[in-house]
Coordinates of C-alpha atoms and ligand atoms in Angstrom, one line a residue:
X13 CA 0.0 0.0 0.0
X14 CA 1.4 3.3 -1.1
X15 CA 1.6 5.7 2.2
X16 CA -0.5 8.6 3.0
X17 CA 0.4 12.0 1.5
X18 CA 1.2 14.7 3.8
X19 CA 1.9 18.3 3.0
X20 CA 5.1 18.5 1.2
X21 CA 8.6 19.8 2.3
X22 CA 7.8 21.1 5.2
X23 CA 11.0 20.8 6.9
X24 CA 13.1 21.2 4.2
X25 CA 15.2 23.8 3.3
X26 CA 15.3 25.8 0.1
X27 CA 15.2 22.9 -2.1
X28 CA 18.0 23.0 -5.1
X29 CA 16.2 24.7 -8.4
X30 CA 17.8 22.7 -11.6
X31 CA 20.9 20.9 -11.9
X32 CA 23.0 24.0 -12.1
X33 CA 26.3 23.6 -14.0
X34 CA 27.1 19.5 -13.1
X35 CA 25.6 16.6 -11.9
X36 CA 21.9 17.1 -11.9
X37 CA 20.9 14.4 -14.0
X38 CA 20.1 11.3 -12.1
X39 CA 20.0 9.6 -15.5
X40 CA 23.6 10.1 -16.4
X41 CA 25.8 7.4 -18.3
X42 CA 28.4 7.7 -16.0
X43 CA 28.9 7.3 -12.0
X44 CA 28.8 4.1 -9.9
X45 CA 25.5 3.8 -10.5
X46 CA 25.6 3.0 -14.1
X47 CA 23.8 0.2 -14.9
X48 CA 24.2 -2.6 -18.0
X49 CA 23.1 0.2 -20.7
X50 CA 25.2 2.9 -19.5
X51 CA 28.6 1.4 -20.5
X52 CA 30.3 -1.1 -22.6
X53 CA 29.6 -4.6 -22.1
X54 CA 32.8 -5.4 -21.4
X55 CA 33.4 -2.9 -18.5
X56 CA 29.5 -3.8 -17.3
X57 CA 30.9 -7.4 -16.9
X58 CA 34.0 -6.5 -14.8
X59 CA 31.7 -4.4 -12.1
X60 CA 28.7 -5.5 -12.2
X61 CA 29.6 -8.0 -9.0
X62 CA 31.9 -5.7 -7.9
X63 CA 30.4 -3.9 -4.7
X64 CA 33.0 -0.7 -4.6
X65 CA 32.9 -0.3 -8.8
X66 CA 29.2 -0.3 -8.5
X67 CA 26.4 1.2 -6.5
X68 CA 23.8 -1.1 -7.8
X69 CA 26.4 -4.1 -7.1
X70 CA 27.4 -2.8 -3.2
X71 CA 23.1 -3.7 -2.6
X72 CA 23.7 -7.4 -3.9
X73 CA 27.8 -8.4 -3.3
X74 CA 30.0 -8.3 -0.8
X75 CA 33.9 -8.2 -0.4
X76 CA 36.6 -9.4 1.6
X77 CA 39.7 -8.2 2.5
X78 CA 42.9 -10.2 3.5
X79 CA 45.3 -8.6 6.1
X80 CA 48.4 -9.8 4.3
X81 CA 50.7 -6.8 3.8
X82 CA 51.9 -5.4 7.0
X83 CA 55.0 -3.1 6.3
X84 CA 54.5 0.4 4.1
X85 CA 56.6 2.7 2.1
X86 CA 55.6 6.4 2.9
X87 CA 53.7 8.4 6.0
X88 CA 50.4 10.3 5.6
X89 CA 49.4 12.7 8.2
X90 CA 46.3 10.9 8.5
X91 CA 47.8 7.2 9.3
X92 CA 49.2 6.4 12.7
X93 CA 50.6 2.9 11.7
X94 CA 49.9 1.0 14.8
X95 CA 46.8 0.6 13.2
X96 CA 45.4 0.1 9.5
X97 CA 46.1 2.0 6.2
X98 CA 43.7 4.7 6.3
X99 CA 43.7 4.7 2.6
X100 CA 41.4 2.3 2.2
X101 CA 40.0 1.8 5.8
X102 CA 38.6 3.1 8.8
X103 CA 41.7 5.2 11.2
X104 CA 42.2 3.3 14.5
X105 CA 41.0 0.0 13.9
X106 CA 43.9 -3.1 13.7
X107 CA 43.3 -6.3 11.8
X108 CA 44.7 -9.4 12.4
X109 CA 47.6 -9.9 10.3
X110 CA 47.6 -13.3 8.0
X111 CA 50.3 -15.6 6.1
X112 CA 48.9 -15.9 2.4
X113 CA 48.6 -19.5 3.2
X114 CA 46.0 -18.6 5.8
X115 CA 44.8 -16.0 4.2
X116 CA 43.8 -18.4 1.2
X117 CA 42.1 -20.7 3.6
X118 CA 40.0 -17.9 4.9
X119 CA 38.4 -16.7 1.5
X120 CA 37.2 -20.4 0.9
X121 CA 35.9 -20.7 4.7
X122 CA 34.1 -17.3 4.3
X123 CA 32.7 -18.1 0.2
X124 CA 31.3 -21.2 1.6
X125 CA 29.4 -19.2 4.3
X126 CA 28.4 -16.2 2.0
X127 CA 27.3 -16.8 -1.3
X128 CA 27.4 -13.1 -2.1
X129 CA 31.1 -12.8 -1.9
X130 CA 32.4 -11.6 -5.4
X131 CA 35.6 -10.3 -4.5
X132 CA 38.5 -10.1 -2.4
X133 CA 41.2 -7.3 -2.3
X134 CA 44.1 -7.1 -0.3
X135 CA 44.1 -3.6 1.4
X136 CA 46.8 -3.8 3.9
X137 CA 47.1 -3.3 6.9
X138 CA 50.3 -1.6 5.3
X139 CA 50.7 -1.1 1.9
X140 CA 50.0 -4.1 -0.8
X141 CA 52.6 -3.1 -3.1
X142 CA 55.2 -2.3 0.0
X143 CA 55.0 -6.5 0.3
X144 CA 54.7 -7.6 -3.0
X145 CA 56.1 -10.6 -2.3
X146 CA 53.3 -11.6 -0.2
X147 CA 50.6 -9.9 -2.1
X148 CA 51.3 -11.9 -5.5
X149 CA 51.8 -15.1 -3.5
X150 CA 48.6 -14.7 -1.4
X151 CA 46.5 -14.2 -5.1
X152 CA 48.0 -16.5 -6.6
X153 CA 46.8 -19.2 -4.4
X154 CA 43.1 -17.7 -4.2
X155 CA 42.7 -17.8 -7.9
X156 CA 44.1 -21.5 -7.8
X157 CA 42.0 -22.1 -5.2
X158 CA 38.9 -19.9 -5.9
X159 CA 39.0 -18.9 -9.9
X160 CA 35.6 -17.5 -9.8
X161 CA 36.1 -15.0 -7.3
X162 CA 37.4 -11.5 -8.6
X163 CA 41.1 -10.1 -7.1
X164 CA 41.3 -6.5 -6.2
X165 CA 44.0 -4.5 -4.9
X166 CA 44.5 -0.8 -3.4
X167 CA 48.0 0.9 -3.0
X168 CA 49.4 3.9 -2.4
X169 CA 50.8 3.7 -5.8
X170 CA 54.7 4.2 -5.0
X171 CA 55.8 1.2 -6.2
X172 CA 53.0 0.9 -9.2
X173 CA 54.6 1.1 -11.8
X174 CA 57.3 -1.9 -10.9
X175 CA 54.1 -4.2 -10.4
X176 CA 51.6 -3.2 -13.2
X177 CA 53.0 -6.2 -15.4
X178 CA 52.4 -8.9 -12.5
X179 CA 49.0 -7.2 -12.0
X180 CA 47.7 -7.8 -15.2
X181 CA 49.6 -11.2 -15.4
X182 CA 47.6 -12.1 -12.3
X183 CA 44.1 -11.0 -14.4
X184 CA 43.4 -8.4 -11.4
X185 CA 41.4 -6.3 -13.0
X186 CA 40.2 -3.9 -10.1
X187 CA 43.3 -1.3 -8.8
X188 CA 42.6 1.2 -6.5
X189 CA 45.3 4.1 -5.9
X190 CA 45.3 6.7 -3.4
X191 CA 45.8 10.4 -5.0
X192 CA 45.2 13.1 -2.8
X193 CA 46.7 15.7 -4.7
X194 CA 48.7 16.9 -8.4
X195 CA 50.8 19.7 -6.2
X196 CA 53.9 18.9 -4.7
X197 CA 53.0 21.9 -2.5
X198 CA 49.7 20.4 -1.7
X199 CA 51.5 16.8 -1.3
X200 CA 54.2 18.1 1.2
X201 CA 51.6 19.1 3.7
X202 CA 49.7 15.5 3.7
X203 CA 53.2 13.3 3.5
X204 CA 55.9 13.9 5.6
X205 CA 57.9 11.3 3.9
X206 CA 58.6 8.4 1.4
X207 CA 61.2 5.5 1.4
X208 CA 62.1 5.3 -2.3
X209 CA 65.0 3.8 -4.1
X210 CA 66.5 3.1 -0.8
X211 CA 66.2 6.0 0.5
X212 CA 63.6 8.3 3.0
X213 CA 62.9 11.5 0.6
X214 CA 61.1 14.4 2.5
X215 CA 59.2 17.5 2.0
X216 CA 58.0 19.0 -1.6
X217 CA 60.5 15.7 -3.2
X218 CA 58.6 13.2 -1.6
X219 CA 55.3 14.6 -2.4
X220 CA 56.8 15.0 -6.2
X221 CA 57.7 11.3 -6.5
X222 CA 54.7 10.1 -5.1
X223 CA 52.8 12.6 -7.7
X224 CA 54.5 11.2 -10.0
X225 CA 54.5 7.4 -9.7
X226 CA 51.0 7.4 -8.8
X227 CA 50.2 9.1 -12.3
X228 CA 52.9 6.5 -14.9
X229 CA 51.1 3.6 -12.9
X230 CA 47.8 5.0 -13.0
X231 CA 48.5 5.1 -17.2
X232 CA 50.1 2.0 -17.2
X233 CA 46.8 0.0 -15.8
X234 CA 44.5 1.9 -18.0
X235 CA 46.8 0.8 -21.2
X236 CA 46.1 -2.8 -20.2
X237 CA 42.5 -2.2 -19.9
X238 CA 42.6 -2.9 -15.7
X239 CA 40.2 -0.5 -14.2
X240 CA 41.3 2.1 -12.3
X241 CA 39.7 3.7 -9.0
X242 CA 40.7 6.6 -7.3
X243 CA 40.9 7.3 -3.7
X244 CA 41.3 10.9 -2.5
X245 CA 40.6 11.9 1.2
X246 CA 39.0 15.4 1.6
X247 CA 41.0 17.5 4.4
X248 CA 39.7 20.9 5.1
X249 CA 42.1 23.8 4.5
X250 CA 45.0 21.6 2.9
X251 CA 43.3 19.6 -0.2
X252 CA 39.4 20.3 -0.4
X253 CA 40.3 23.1 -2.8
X254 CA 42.5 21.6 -4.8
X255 CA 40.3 18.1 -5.4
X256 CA 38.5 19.1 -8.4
X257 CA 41.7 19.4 -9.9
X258 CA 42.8 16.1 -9.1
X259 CA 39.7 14.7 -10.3
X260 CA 40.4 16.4 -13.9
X261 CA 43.8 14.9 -13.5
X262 CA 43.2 11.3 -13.1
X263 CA 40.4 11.1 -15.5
X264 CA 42.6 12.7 -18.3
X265 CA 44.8 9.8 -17.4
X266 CA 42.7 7.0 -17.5
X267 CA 40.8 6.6 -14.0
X268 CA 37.3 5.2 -14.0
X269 CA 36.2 5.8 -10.9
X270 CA 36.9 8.7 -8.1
X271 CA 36.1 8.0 -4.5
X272 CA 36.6 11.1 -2.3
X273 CA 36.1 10.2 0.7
X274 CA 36.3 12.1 4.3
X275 CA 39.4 12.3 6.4
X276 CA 38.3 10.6 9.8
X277 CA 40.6 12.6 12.7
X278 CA 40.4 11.9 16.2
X279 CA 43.1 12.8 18.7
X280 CA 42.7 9.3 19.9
X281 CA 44.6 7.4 17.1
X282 CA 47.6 9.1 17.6
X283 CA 47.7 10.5 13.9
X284 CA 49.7 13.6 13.2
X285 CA 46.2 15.1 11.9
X286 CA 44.7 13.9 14.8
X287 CA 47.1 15.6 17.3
X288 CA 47.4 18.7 15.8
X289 CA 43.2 19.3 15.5
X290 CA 43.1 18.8 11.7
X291 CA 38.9 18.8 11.5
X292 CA 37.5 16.3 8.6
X293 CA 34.7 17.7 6.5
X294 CA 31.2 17.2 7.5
X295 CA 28.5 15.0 5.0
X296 CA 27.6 18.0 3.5
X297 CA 30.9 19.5 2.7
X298 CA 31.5 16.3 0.9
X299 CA 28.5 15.8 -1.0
X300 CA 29.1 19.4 -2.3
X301 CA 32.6 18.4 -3.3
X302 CA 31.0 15.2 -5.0
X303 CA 28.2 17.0 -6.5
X304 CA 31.4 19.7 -8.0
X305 CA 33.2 16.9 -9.7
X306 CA 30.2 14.5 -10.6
X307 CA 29.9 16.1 -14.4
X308 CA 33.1 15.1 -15.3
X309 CA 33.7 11.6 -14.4
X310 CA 32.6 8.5 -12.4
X311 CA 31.9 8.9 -8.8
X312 CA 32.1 6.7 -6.1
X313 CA 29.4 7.6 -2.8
X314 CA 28.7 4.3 -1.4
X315 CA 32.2 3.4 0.6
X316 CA 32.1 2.6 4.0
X317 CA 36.3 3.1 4.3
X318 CA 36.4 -0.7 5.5
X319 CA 38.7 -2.5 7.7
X320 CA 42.1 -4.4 6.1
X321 CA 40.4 -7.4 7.0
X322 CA 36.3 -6.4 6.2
X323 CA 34.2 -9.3 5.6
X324 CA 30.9 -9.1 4.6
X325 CA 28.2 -6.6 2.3
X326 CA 29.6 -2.9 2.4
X327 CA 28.3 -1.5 5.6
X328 CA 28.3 -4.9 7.6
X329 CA 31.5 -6.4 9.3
X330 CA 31.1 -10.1 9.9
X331 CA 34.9 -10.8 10.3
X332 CA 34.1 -11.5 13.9
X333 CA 33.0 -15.1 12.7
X334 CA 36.4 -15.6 10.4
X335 CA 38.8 -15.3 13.1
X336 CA 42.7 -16.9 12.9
X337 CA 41.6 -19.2 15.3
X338 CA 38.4 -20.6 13.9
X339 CA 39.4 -20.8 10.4
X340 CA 42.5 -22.9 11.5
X341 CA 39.9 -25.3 13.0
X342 CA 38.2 -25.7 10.2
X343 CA 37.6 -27.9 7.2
X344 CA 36.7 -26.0 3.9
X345 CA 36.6 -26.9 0.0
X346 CA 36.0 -24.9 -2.7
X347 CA 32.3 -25.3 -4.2
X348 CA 31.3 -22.3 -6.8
X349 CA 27.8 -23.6 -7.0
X350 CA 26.3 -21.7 -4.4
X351 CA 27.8 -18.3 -6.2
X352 CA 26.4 -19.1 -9.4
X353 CA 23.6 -19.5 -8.3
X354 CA 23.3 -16.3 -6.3
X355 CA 24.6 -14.7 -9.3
X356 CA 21.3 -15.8 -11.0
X357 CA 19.1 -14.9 -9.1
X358 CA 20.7 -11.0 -8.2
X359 CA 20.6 -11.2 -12.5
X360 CA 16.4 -11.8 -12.1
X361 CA 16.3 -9.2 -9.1
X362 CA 18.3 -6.3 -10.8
X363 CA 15.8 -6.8 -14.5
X364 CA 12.4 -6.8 -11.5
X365 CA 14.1 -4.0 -9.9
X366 CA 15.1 -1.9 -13.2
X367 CA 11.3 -2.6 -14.7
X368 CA 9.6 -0.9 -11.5
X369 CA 12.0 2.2 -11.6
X370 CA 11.5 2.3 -14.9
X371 CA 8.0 2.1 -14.4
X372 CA 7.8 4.5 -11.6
X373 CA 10.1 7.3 -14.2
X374 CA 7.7 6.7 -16.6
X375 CA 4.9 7.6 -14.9
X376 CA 6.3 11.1 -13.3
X377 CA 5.2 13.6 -15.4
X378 CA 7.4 17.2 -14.9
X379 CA 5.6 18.4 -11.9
X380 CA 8.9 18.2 -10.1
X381 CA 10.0 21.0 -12.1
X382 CA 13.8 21.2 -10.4
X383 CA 12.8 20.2 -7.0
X384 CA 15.3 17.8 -5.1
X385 CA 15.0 16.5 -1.8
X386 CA 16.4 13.8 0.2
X387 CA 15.2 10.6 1.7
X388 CA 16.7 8.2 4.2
X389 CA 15.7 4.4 3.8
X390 CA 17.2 1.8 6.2
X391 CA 18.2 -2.0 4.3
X392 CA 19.5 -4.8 4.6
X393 CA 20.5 -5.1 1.7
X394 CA 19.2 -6.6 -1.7
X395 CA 18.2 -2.8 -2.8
X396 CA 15.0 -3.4 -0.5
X397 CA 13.4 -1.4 2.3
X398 CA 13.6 -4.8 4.6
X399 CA 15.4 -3.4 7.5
X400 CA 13.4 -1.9 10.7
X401 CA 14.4 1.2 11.8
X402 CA 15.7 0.3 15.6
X403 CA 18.2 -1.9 14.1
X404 CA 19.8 0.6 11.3
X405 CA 23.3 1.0 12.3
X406 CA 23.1 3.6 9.0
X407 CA 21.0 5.3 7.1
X408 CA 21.2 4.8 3.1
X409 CA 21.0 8.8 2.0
X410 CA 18.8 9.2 -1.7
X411 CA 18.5 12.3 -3.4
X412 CA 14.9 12.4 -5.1
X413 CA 14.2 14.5 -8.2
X414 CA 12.1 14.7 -11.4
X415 CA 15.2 12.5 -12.9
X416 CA 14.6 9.6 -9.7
X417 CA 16.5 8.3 -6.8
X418 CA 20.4 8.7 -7.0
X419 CA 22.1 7.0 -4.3
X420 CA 24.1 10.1 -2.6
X421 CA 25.6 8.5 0.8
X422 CA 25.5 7.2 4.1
X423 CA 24.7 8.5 7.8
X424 CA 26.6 6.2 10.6
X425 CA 24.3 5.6 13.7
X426 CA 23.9 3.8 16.9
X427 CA 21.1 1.2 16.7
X428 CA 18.0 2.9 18.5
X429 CA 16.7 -0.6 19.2
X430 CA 18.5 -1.9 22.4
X431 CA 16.4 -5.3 22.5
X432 CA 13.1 -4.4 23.5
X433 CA 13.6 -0.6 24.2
X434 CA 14.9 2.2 22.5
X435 CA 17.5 4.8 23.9
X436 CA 16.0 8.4 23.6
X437 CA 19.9 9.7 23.4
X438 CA 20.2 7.8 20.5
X439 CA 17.3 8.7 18.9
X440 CA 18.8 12.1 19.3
X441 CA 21.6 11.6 17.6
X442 CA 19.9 9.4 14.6
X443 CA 17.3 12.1 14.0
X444 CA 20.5 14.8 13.7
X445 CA 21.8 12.3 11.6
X446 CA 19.0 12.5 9.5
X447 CA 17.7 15.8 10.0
X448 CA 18.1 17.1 6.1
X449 CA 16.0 14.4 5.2
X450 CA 12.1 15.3 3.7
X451 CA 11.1 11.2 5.2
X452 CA 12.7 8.3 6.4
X453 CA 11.5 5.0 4.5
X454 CA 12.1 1.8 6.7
X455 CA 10.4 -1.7 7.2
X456 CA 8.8 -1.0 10.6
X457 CA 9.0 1.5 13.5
X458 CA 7.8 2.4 16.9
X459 CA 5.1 4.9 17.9
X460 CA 8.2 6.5 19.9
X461 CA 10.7 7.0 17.1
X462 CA 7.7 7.9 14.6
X463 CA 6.4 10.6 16.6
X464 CA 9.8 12.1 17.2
X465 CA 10.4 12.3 13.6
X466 CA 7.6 13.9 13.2
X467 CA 8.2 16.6 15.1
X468 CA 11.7 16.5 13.9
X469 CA 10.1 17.3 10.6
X470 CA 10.6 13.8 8.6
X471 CA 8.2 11.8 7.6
X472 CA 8.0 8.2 8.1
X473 CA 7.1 6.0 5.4
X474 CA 6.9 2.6 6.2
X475 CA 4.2 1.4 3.4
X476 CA 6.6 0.4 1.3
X477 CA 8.3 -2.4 3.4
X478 CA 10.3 -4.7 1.5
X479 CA 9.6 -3.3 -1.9
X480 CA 12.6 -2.3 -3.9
X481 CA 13.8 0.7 -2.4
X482 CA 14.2 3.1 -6.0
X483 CA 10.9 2.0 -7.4
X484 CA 9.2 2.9 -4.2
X485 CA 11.3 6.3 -3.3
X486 CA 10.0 7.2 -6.9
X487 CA 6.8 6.4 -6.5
X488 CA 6.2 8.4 -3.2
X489 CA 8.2 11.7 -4.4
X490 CA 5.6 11.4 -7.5
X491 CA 2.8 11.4 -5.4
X492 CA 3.1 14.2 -3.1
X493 CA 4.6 16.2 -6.7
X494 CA 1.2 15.2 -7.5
X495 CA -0.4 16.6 -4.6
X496 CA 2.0 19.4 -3.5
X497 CA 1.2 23.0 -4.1
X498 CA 3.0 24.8 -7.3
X499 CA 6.6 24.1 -7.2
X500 CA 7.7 27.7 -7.1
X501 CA 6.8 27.8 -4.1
X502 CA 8.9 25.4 -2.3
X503 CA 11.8 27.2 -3.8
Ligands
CLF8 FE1 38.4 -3.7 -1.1 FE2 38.9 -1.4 -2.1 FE3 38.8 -3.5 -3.6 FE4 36.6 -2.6 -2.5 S1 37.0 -1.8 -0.5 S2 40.3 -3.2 -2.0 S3 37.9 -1.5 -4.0 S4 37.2 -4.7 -2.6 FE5 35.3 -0.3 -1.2 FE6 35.8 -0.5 1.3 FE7 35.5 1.9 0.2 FE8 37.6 0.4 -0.4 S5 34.0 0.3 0.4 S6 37.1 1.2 1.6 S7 36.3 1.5 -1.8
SF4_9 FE1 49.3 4.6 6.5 FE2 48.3 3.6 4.2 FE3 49.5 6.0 4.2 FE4 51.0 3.8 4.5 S1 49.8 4.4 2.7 S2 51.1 5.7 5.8 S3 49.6 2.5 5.7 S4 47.6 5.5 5.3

């Protein structure tokens, strides 16, 4: 049953008036969220199961990461390396470190336990290319052991260009580098040093190598056809500003996806950042960023900056149950079966779910004018409303438009539900979360939480539960366009 319409955007601010010089299209070719029509078959096929390469994917696959390469080449202000490259995951966590023999082990314990597995990457806890010796050896035995599962691999991109020809002889066809910045004078203030060539190289050098190697290896994959993402972190005052010129820079040479994502600095991991009071941006200094370089290239919104040893869907963690200890105890075989056919049945699910958003676009006829607004929905996954709204430990951000839903972010929270009561400090703190959200959409919810909201100024929509969460954001922004007043006047 569709929900009841109430006034519209009544807590919202100034909604955005037209797509403005970039990114307003929620139908463009490009961005994670291209789907099978949008690109060439032969890119379609290499991220179409790939969570990080593709937002439709990250609702469907999930990814592991083996802790394999321990030791790194270069500082970042933003690492303190007692714990894990902040590159690629979250600052302050430590994983626990694996031989590539174990390592192998693990990825057949965990894809017989989760069908949705599709890839594993090696993303420290150091640098992968810093231990190349255990990198190569630990994929090596994975795609002896596991050929149907894809490899994927995220560096710093020192040492990239020595590697790109064992890369592609190893058919990994997923690279991610970091690039914060193109300025040796931007670089010097993020990287207090690199170890190259046998020696530690500091100041604007250091930053100038780095620039440098990161860019020949960033060509180098693209010649051999291996996809190419880009990690940038944002940090406020030293690189936000010059970000849009690193996103013209590696798409001129060759990147296909950018993933800016948002320096994480507390005091309490030691960092040189963290120490020193270096703030990180907030959600909406980032989308801006985003929505600034969306026009000109592919854009990544849906990472979670995962652990060196993540295991699970982006957004859940279940390396908990894949500890040293219990996969030593443990028998395991290789059986792609269950895969396959998950794989067939995400194929059925994505042509259902692209038929009712299709369906629902088809249907919206130009009353939104150039009114966007955004929605929360809380999931478990499977691009479906299905998750209640005490147990959301984040919210899934949409931006809703004449063009659709466009997948925009992520808001972090506590779960609300505490087993059979909810904390009203929490709920606090989730409805701050949330609080430039027009509605919430989510499975089921309390008459606490719901009134709350309410007066918080977000609607909750719960008649949608368990429908596909595009088709139904679609369907309820058509209706109140249908029933709201004249659109000039929500401007
Ligand atoms: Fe891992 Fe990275 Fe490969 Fe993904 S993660 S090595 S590309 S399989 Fe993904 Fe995690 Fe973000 Fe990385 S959500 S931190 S982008
Ligand atoms: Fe830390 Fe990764 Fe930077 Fe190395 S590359 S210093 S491990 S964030």
């Amino acid at each position: 049953m569709p929900p009841k319409v109430i006034p519209i955007f009544a807590n919202q601010p100034a909604p955005s008036m037209g797509c403005g010089a970039k990114g307003g299209s929620g139908k463009s070719s490009c961005g994670s969220s291209a789907k099978p029509g949008d690109l060439s078959p032969e890119v379609w096929a290499k991220v179409k199961d790939h969570p990080c390469y593709s937002e439709q994917a990250h609702h469907h696959f999930a990814r592991m990461h083996i802790a394999v390469a321990p030791a790194c080449n270069i500082q970042c202000n933003y690492c303190n390396r007692k714990y894990d490259c902040a590159n690629e995951s979250r600052p302050g966590v430590v994983s626990e470190k694996l031989t590539p023999e174990m390592a192998a082990k693990k990825v057949l314990a965990v894809a017989a336990e989760i069908p949705q597995l599709s890839v594993v990457g090696i993303a420290g806890p150091g640098d992968a290319l810093a231990n190349p010796d255990k990198t190569f050896r630990a994929f090596r035995l994975i795609q002896k052991d596991a050929p149907d599962i894809k490899l994927c691999l995220s560096t710093n991109g020192l040492m990239l260009p020595d590697y790109v020809q064992a890369i592609a002889d190893l058919n990994v066809d997923h690279v991610t580098i970091t690039i914060n910045m193109v300025d040796p004078e931007v670089g010097e203030q993020i990287y207090p040093w690199v170890y190259y060539n046998h020696k530690r190289w500091i100041g604007r050098d250091a930053a100038k190598i780095l620039g440098e190697r990161q860019m020949e290896g960033l060509e180098m994959l693209t010649a051999k056809g291996i996809l190419v993402k880009v990690n940038s972190v944002m940090i406020p005052g030293v690189n936000d500003q010059h970000l849009a010129e690193v996103n013209r820079a590696v798409k001129s040479h060759g990147a296909f996806l950018h993933n800016i994502m948002p320096l994480i600095s507390d005091p309490a991991h030691g960092t040189h950042y963290g120490l020193t009071g270096q703030r990180g941006p907030s959600p909406q200094e980032l989308k801006e960023l985003q929505d600034s370089c969306e026009g000109s290239m592919n854009l990544m919104r849906h990472c979670r900056q995962c652990r060196a040893d993540a295991v699970g869907l982006l957004g859940e963690d279940r390396g908990a149950e894949f500890s040293t200890d219990k996969i030593a105890a443990m028998d395991v075989a290789y059986d792609p079966e269950p895969r396959l056919a998950y794989r067939e049945y995400v194929e059925r699910e994505r042509r259902d779910q692209e038929a009712a958003r299709e369906s629902e676009l088809a249907a919206m006829t130009g009353q939104a004018g150039g009114v966007k607004i955004l929605a929360a929905v809380t999931t478990r996954g499977g691009a479906r409303i299905n998750q209640h709204f005490g147990h959301a430990s984040e919210f899934q951000i949409y931006e809703l438009s004449g063009a659709g839903a466009r997948f925009v972010g992520h808001r972090k929270v506590e779960n609300y539900c505490q087993g059979g009561w909810g904390e009203e400090e929490v709920l606090e703190d989730v409805t701050a979360a949330i609080k430039d959200c027009a509605a919430v959409f989510t499975a089921k919810i309390g008459l606490c939480p719901r009134k709350d909201l309410a007066m918080a100024g977000i609607e909750v929509v719960d008649g949608f539960a368990h429908e596909y969460i595009e088709s139904s954001l679609i369907a309820w922004f058509r209706q109140r366009m249908e029933t709201a007043q004249p659109v000039a006047a929500t401007a």
